Amino acid sequence: MKRILIIILALLITGLAGGYEYRMPVNIQSSTTPAVLMPGDEAILAIQMQNGAAAYGVGKDAGVSSLSSNVLLSTPINRTLLQGTSELEVIDPYRYDLGMVGPNDQITVFYKVRARENVSAGTTLLNFTVLGGYDMITINRNIPIKVDPSAVSMAIIDSTSSSPSTTPSKATVNLNVANPRENTLNAVTIVPSAQGMRFSPERYYIGTMDPDEVFTISFGVEYTDLGKTARNPSNVSFVAEFKNGDTWHESEPYIATYTPPLQADRSNNNLLLMAVGALVLLAAGGYLYRKKRLSKNGDGGKGSS
């Protein structure tokens, strides 16, 4: 009798087990912060795994399952693995015992991904493996990681004189600053430098720059060497400091030739001096010519008497 009860109990348990359907999370999405990496960046990669079994209806095949039945239950996530490459390093690639995911519920795992200095531009696919379900089913997905080495770009627009009549050593430089990247940059700051010149402000803080956004900024320029204003055009260097995610970056120096607008005023002054000199010479020549003529007339009058 006891043996019969054990057999009946075993059959009941088997029947109940056959009434459940264990499904793996087949819907996998990912996002990175920052969205696009630069060489040397460390990004946070978030991978969301959703149990999409309920979306297919009770008792229907969701693509990956352990047992076919009419009831949907949570499924365990036993392990995940994100594999890096020679250019993209995954810090701590394994996650264990992530818990149960019910129908239409989701679980998010986070990874740190570091881009090496020699990383290539473009999109790299990292292999992501999920091991779960009651019969240890494995799912593999490709996780895209974007890399772009582009930094903040700059270009001089023009330069204007502030007050050539009273402050011949001062001028203003206007600069276009653009973010050519697909993602937002933070704490953007432009730092100018040039020998024999002082800039105001010393550092221009722009702040956040959205993708394809352009700012026009101005620097006051004052020559510390007053004799430099009369020399040839000068080379001015601009460097952009900014953050991509949590990583600080510095652009390559943008070197431009700066021509002081006051040189045109000096040319005009030189022309004016030349004109005045010419008038003085003409006046002196006219005076000498008239004096000589009067002297001739005086000598002729003496001879006739």
Short mmCIF file of N, CA and C in Angstrom, two decimals, residues 133-267:
data_model
loop_
_atom_site.label_atom_id
_atom_site.label_comp_id
_atom_site.label_asym_id
_atom_site.label_seq_id
_atom_site.Cartn_x
_atom_site.Cartn_y
_atom_site.Cartn_z
N GLY A 133 17.41 28.91 -17.24
CA GLY A 133 16.36 27.91 -17.38
C GLY A 133 16.67 26.70 -16.54
N TYR A 134 15.66 25.89 -16.34
CA TYR A 134 15.84 24.71 -15.48
C TYR A 134 16.61 23.61 -16.18
N ASP A 135 16.73 23.71 -17.50
CA ASP A 135 17.55 22.72 -18.20
C ASP A 135 18.80 23.35 -18.78
N MET A 136 19.21 24.53 -18.20
CA MET A 136 20.49 25.18 -18.53
C MET A 136 20.63 25.45 -20.02
N ILE A 137 19.67 26.19 -20.57
CA ILE A 137 19.73 26.57 -21.98
C ILE A 137 20.68 27.75 -22.13
N THR A 138 21.38 27.81 -23.25
CA THR A 138 22.33 28.88 -23.53
C THR A 138 21.83 29.75 -24.68
N ILE A 139 21.89 31.07 -24.48
CA ILE A 139 21.56 32.04 -25.53
C ILE A 139 22.80 32.88 -25.80
N ASN A 140 23.09 33.14 -27.05
CA ASN A 140 24.20 34.01 -27.45
C ASN A 140 23.66 35.21 -28.23
N ARG A 141 24.15 36.38 -27.88
CA ARG A 141 23.77 37.61 -28.56
C ARG A 141 25.03 38.45 -28.82
N ASN A 142 24.97 39.31 -29.86
CA ASN A 142 26.04 40.27 -30.13
C ASN A 142 25.66 41.63 -29.57
N ILE A 143 26.55 42.20 -28.78
CA ILE A 143 26.32 43.51 -28.16
C ILE A 143 27.20 44.54 -28.88
N PRO A 144 26.60 45.54 -29.55
CA PRO A 144 27.40 46.52 -30.30
C PRO A 144 28.00 47.59 -29.39
N ILE A 145 29.27 47.91 -29.62
CA ILE A 145 29.97 49.00 -28.93
C ILE A 145 30.55 49.93 -29.98
N LYS A 146 30.17 51.21 -29.92
CA LYS A 146 30.65 52.19 -30.91
C LYS A 146 31.87 52.93 -30.38
N VAL A 147 32.83 53.19 -31.29
CA VAL A 147 34.05 53.94 -30.95
C VAL A 147 34.28 55.01 -32.01
N ASP A 148 34.55 56.23 -31.56
CA ASP A 148 34.85 57.34 -32.46
C ASP A 148 35.91 58.22 -31.80
N PRO A 149 37.09 58.38 -32.41
CA PRO A 149 38.15 59.19 -31.80
C PRO A 149 37.99 60.69 -32.00
N SER A 150 36.96 61.13 -32.71
CA SER A 150 36.81 62.56 -33.02
C SER A 150 36.69 63.40 -31.75
N ALA A 151 37.41 64.52 -31.74
CA ALA A 151 37.37 65.44 -30.61
C ALA A 151 36.65 66.72 -31.02
N VAL A 152 36.60 67.68 -30.11
CA VAL A 152 36.01 68.99 -30.40
C VAL A 152 36.81 69.66 -31.51
N SER A 153 36.12 70.27 -32.47
CA SER A 153 36.79 70.97 -33.57
C SER A 153 36.64 72.47 -33.41
N MET A 154 37.63 73.22 -33.90
CA MET A 154 37.65 74.68 -33.74
C MET A 154 38.09 75.34 -35.03
N ALA A 155 37.65 76.60 -35.23
CA ALA A 155 38.05 77.38 -36.41
C ALA A 155 37.88 78.86 -36.11
N ILE A 156 38.92 79.65 -36.43
CA ILE A 156 38.84 81.10 -36.25
C ILE A 156 37.92 81.69 -37.31
N ILE A 157 37.04 82.59 -36.89
CA ILE A 157 36.15 83.27 -37.83
C ILE A 157 36.81 84.55 -38.34
N ASP A 158 37.09 85.46 -37.41
CA ASP A 158 37.72 86.72 -37.77
C ASP A 158 38.31 87.35 -36.52
N SER A 159 38.96 88.49 -36.72
CA SER A 159 39.50 89.27 -35.60
C SER A 159 39.19 90.72 -35.85
N THR A 160 38.86 91.43 -34.78
CA THR A 160 38.50 92.85 -34.89
C THR A 160 39.27 93.66 -33.88
N SER A 161 39.49 94.92 -34.21
CA SER A 161 40.18 95.83 -33.31
C SER A 161 39.19 96.39 -32.32
N SER A 162 39.61 96.51 -31.07
CA SER A 162 38.71 97.05 -30.05
C SER A 162 38.63 98.56 -30.13
N SER A 163 39.75 99.24 -30.18
CA SER A 163 39.78 100.70 -30.27
C SER A 163 41.16 101.12 -30.75
N PRO A 164 41.38 101.14 -32.03
CA PRO A 164 42.72 101.37 -32.56
C PRO A 164 43.29 102.73 -32.22
N SER A 165 42.44 103.71 -31.99
CA SER A 165 42.96 105.05 -31.74
C SER A 165 43.51 105.20 -30.33
N THR A 166 42.89 104.45 -29.35
CA THR A 166 43.31 104.62 -27.96
C THR A 166 44.07 103.42 -27.41
N THR A 167 43.75 102.20 -27.88
CA THR A 167 44.42 100.99 -27.38
C THR A 167 44.94 100.19 -28.56
N PRO A 168 46.03 100.60 -29.14
CA PRO A 168 46.53 99.94 -30.35
C PRO A 168 47.01 98.52 -30.13
N SER A 169 47.12 98.03 -28.86
CA SER A 169 47.65 96.69 -28.62
C SER A 169 46.55 95.68 -28.32
N LYS A 170 45.27 96.05 -28.42
CA LYS A 170 44.17 95.17 -28.07
C LYS A 170 43.32 94.85 -29.29
N ALA A 171 42.75 93.61 -29.27
CA ALA A 171 41.86 93.18 -30.35
C ALA A 171 40.99 92.04 -29.82
N THR A 172 40.09 91.53 -30.66
CA THR A 172 39.19 90.44 -30.30
C THR A 172 39.28 89.34 -31.35
N VAL A 173 39.36 88.08 -30.88
CA VAL A 173 39.38 86.92 -31.77
C VAL A 173 38.09 86.14 -31.58
N ASN A 174 37.40 85.83 -32.67
CA ASN A 174 36.16 85.04 -32.63
C ASN A 174 36.45 83.62 -33.12
N LEU A 175 35.92 82.64 -32.40
CA LEU A 175 36.23 81.24 -32.67
C LEU A 175 34.95 80.41 -32.71
N ASN A 176 34.82 79.57 -33.73
CA ASN A 176 33.73 78.60 -33.80
C ASN A 176 34.18 77.29 -33.15
N VAL A 177 33.35 76.76 -32.25
CA VAL A 177 33.64 75.49 -31.57
C VAL A 177 32.50 74.53 -31.85
N ALA A 178 32.80 73.33 -32.36
CA ALA A 178 31.77 72.38 -32.78
C ALA A 178 32.00 71.00 -32.16
N ASN A 179 30.90 70.29 -31.90
CA ASN A 179 30.95 68.90 -31.45
C ASN A 179 30.54 68.00 -32.62
N PRO A 180 31.48 67.34 -33.30
CA PRO A 180 31.15 66.52 -34.46
C PRO A 180 30.73 65.09 -34.12
N ARG A 181 30.59 64.77 -32.83
CA ARG A 181 30.33 63.40 -32.41
C ARG A 181 28.83 63.08 -32.39
N GLU A 182 28.52 61.78 -32.26
CA GLU A 182 27.14 61.32 -32.16
C GLU A 182 26.58 61.48 -30.75
N ASN A 183 27.43 61.72 -29.77
CA ASN A 183 26.98 61.79 -28.38
C ASN A 183 27.35 63.13 -27.76
N THR A 184 26.75 63.40 -26.62
CA THR A 184 26.96 64.66 -25.91
C THR A 184 28.31 64.66 -25.19
N LEU A 185 28.96 65.82 -25.20
CA LEU A 185 30.20 66.03 -24.46
C LEU A 185 29.93 67.00 -23.31
N ASN A 186 30.68 66.85 -22.23
CA ASN A 186 30.47 67.68 -21.04
C ASN A 186 31.73 68.45 -20.66
N ALA A 187 31.50 69.55 -19.93
CA ALA A 187 32.59 70.36 -19.38
C ALA A 187 33.57 70.81 -20.46
N VAL A 188 33.06 71.20 -21.62
CA VAL A 188 33.94 71.64 -22.72
C VAL A 188 34.55 73.00 -22.36
N THR A 189 35.87 73.08 -22.44
CA THR A 189 36.61 74.30 -22.11
C THR A 189 37.66 74.54 -23.18
N ILE A 190 37.77 75.79 -23.66
CA ILE A 190 38.75 76.15 -24.68
C ILE A 190 39.86 76.98 -24.02
N VAL A 191 41.11 76.56 -24.25
CA VAL A 191 42.27 77.23 -23.65
C VAL A 191 43.16 77.77 -24.76
N PRO A 192 43.31 79.12 -24.87
CA PRO A 192 44.17 79.70 -25.90
C PRO A 192 45.58 79.95 -25.37
N SER A 193 46.55 80.04 -26.28
CA SER A 193 47.91 80.39 -25.89
C SER A 193 48.67 80.90 -27.11
N ALA A 194 49.58 81.86 -26.87
CA ALA A 194 50.44 82.39 -27.92
C ALA A 194 51.55 83.19 -27.25
N GLN A 195 52.73 83.16 -27.83
CA GLN A 195 53.87 83.87 -27.27
C GLN A 195 53.69 85.37 -27.44
N GLY A 196 53.89 86.09 -26.33
CA GLY A 196 53.79 87.55 -26.38
C GLY A 196 52.38 88.08 -26.41
N MET A 197 51.38 87.22 -26.12
CA MET A 197 49.98 87.64 -26.15
C MET A 197 49.28 87.17 -24.89
N ARG A 198 48.32 87.99 -24.42
CA ARG A 198 47.52 87.65 -23.26
C ARG A 198 46.05 87.61 -23.67
N PHE A 199 45.32 86.55 -23.21
CA PHE A 199 43.93 86.36 -23.63
C PHE A 199 42.99 86.60 -22.45
N SER A 200 41.82 87.10 -22.78
CA SER A 200 40.78 87.31 -21.78
C SER A 200 39.44 86.81 -22.33
N PRO A 201 38.84 85.80 -21.66
CA PRO A 201 39.33 85.09 -20.47
C PRO A 201 40.48 84.14 -20.80
N GLU A 202 41.18 83.70 -19.76
CA GLU A 202 42.28 82.76 -19.98
C GLU A 202 41.77 81.39 -20.40
N ARG A 203 40.58 81.02 -19.91
CA ARG A 203 39.92 79.76 -20.28
C ARG A 203 38.45 80.06 -20.51
N TYR A 204 37.91 79.58 -21.61
CA TYR A 204 36.50 79.83 -21.92
C TYR A 204 35.71 78.54 -21.67
N TYR A 205 34.83 78.59 -20.66
CA TYR A 205 34.04 77.41 -20.30
C TYR A 205 32.72 77.42 -21.07
N ILE A 206 32.50 76.40 -21.90
CA ILE A 206 31.26 76.26 -22.67
C ILE A 206 30.27 75.37 -21.94
N GLY A 207 30.74 74.25 -21.38
CA GLY A 207 29.86 73.32 -20.69
C GLY A 207 29.44 72.17 -21.58
N THR A 208 28.15 71.84 -21.56
CA THR A 208 27.62 70.71 -22.31
C THR A 208 27.42 71.07 -23.78
N MET A 209 27.85 70.17 -24.66
CA MET A 209 27.65 70.34 -26.10
C MET A 209 26.95 69.11 -26.66
N ASP A 210 25.78 69.32 -27.24
CA ASP A 210 25.04 68.22 -27.87
C ASP A 210 25.67 67.85 -29.21
N PRO A 211 25.30 66.70 -29.78
CA PRO A 211 25.85 66.31 -31.09
C PRO A 211 25.59 67.38 -32.15
N ASP A 212 26.61 67.69 -32.95
CA ASP A 212 26.54 68.66 -34.05
C ASP A 212 26.24 70.08 -33.59
N GLU A 213 26.40 70.36 -32.31
CA GLU A 213 26.15 71.72 -31.81
C GLU A 213 27.39 72.58 -32.03
N VAL A 214 27.15 73.88 -32.35
CA VAL A 214 28.23 74.82 -32.63
C VAL A 214 28.06 76.04 -31.73
N PHE A 215 29.14 76.46 -31.09
CA PHE A 215 29.17 77.67 -30.28
C PHE A 215 30.17 78.65 -30.91
N THR A 216 29.84 79.93 -30.86
CA THR A 216 30.78 80.99 -31.26
C THR A 216 31.21 81.73 -30.00
N ILE A 217 32.51 81.73 -29.75
CA ILE A 217 33.05 82.38 -28.55
C ILE A 217 34.06 83.44 -28.96
N SER A 218 34.35 84.34 -28.03
CA SER A 218 35.28 85.46 -28.31
C SER A 218 36.32 85.56 -27.21
N PHE A 219 37.54 85.86 -27.62
CA PHE A 219 38.63 86.13 -26.69
C PHE A 219 39.15 87.54 -26.94
N GLY A 220 39.37 88.27 -25.86
CA GLY A 220 40.10 89.52 -25.97
C GLY A 220 41.59 89.24 -26.04
N VAL A 221 42.29 89.90 -26.96
CA VAL A 221 43.72 89.67 -27.16
C VAL A 221 44.47 90.96 -26.87
N GLU A 222 45.48 90.86 -26.02
CA GLU A 222 46.33 92.01 -25.70
C GLU A 222 47.78 91.60 -25.83
N TYR A 223 48.55 92.40 -26.54
CA TYR A 223 49.97 92.10 -26.73
C TYR A 223 50.74 92.52 -25.49
N THR A 224 51.48 91.58 -24.92
CA THR A 224 52.35 91.92 -23.80
C THR A 224 53.62 92.59 -24.29
N ASP A 225 53.99 92.34 -25.55
CA ASP A 225 55.12 92.99 -26.21
C ASP A 225 54.55 93.97 -27.22
N LEU A 226 54.56 95.27 -26.89
CA LEU A 226 53.94 96.27 -27.75
C LEU A 226 54.59 96.32 -29.12
N GLY A 227 55.88 95.98 -29.20
CA GLY A 227 56.54 95.99 -30.50
C GLY A 227 56.06 94.88 -31.40
N LYS A 228 55.39 93.88 -30.82
CA LYS A 228 54.95 92.74 -31.61
C LYS A 228 53.84 93.11 -32.58
N THR A 229 53.09 94.18 -32.26
CA THR A 229 51.98 94.57 -33.13
C THR A 229 52.46 95.01 -34.49
N ALA A 230 53.70 95.40 -34.59
CA ALA A 230 54.23 95.86 -35.88
C ALA A 230 54.91 94.74 -36.65
N ARG A 231 54.93 93.55 -36.08
CA ARG A 231 55.62 92.44 -36.73
C ARG A 231 54.68 91.64 -37.61
N ASN A 232 55.18 90.48 -38.10
CA ASN A 232 54.37 89.62 -38.96
C ASN A 232 53.25 88.96 -38.16
N PRO A 233 52.25 88.36 -38.84
CA PRO A 233 51.17 87.64 -38.15
C PRO A 233 51.71 86.56 -37.21
N SER A 234 50.95 86.28 -36.14
CA SER A 234 51.39 85.36 -35.10
C SER A 234 50.61 84.05 -35.15
N ASN A 235 51.23 82.97 -34.65
CA ASN A 235 50.55 81.69 -34.51
C ASN A 235 49.87 81.62 -33.14
N VAL A 236 48.58 81.29 -33.15
CA VAL A 236 47.80 81.17 -31.92
C VAL A 236 47.32 79.72 -31.80
N SER A 237 47.46 79.15 -30.60
CA SER A 237 47.08 77.75 -30.36
C SER A 237 45.84 77.70 -29.47
N PHE A 238 44.88 76.84 -29.84
CA PHE A 238 43.67 76.61 -29.04
C PHE A 238 43.57 75.11 -28.75
N VAL A 239 43.32 74.78 -27.48
CA VAL A 239 43.16 73.38 -27.06
C VAL A 239 41.80 73.24 -26.38
N ALA A 240 41.08 72.16 -26.72
CA ALA A 240 39.78 71.89 -26.10
C ALA A 240 39.93 70.80 -25.04
N GLU A 241 39.46 71.07 -23.84
CA GLU A 241 39.39 70.08 -22.77
C GLU A 241 37.92 69.71 -22.58
N PHE A 242 37.62 68.41 -22.44
CA PHE A 242 36.22 67.99 -22.32
C PHE A 242 36.14 66.60 -21.71
N LYS A 243 34.92 66.23 -21.29
CA LYS A 243 34.67 64.90 -20.74
C LYS A 243 33.74 64.12 -21.66
N ASN A 244 34.13 62.88 -21.96
CA ASN A 244 33.26 61.93 -22.65
C ASN A 244 32.90 60.86 -21.63
N GLY A 245 31.67 60.95 -21.10
CA GLY A 245 31.34 60.11 -19.95
C GLY A 245 32.08 60.63 -18.73
N ASP A 246 32.83 59.77 -18.07
CA ASP A 246 33.60 60.17 -16.88
C ASP A 246 35.08 60.37 -17.18
N THR A 247 35.47 60.26 -18.44
CA THR A 247 36.89 60.33 -18.81
C THR A 247 37.22 61.69 -19.41
N TRP A 248 38.27 62.33 -18.90
CA TRP A 248 38.73 63.61 -19.44
C TRP A 248 39.56 63.38 -20.70
N HIS A 249 39.40 64.31 -21.65
CA HIS A 249 40.17 64.26 -22.89
C HIS A 249 40.68 65.67 -23.22
N GLU A 250 41.72 65.71 -24.04
CA GLU A 250 42.28 66.98 -24.52
C GLU A 250 42.52 66.85 -26.02
N SER A 251 42.01 67.81 -26.78
CA SER A 251 42.16 67.74 -28.23
C SER A 251 43.58 68.09 -28.66
N GLU A 252 43.91 67.73 -29.88
CA GLU A 252 45.16 68.20 -30.46
C GLU A 252 45.09 69.72 -30.62
N PRO A 253 46.21 70.44 -30.45
CA PRO A 253 46.16 71.91 -30.58
C PRO A 253 45.70 72.33 -31.97
N TYR A 254 44.77 73.28 -31.99
CA TYR A 254 44.37 73.90 -33.25
C TYR A 254 45.19 75.18 -33.38
N ILE A 255 46.09 75.21 -34.36
CA ILE A 255 47.00 76.34 -34.55
C ILE A 255 46.54 77.14 -35.75
N ALA A 256 46.30 78.42 -35.51
CA ALA A 256 45.83 79.31 -36.58
C ALA A 256 46.74 80.52 -36.66
N THR A 257 46.79 81.12 -37.84
CA THR A 257 47.57 82.34 -38.04
C THR A 257 46.69 83.54 -37.74
N TYR A 258 47.12 84.32 -36.78
CA TYR A 258 46.36 85.49 -36.36
C TYR A 258 47.00 86.74 -36.93
N THR A 259 46.24 87.49 -37.72
CA THR A 259 46.71 88.74 -38.29
C THR A 259 46.03 89.90 -37.58
N PRO A 260 46.78 90.74 -36.87
CA PRO A 260 46.15 91.85 -36.16
C PRO A 260 45.45 92.79 -37.13
N PRO A 261 44.20 93.13 -36.89
CA PRO A 261 43.49 94.05 -37.78
C PRO A 261 44.06 95.46 -37.75
N LEU A 262 44.89 95.75 -36.73
CA LEU A 262 45.47 97.09 -36.63
C LEU A 262 46.49 97.35 -37.71
N GLN A 263 46.99 96.35 -38.38
CA GLN A 263 48.00 96.56 -39.41
C GLN A 263 47.45 97.40 -40.56
N ALA A 264 46.17 97.25 -40.84
CA ALA A 264 45.57 98.07 -41.89
C ALA A 264 45.59 99.53 -41.50
N ASP A 265 45.33 99.82 -40.20
CA ASP A 265 45.36 101.20 -39.73
C ASP A 265 46.77 101.77 -39.84
N ARG A 266 47.76 100.91 -39.53
CA ARG A 266 49.12 101.40 -39.66
C ARG A 266 49.46 101.71 -41.11
N SER A 267 48.98 100.90 -42.02
CA SER A 267 49.23 101.17 -43.44
C SER A 267 48.63 102.50 -43.83
#
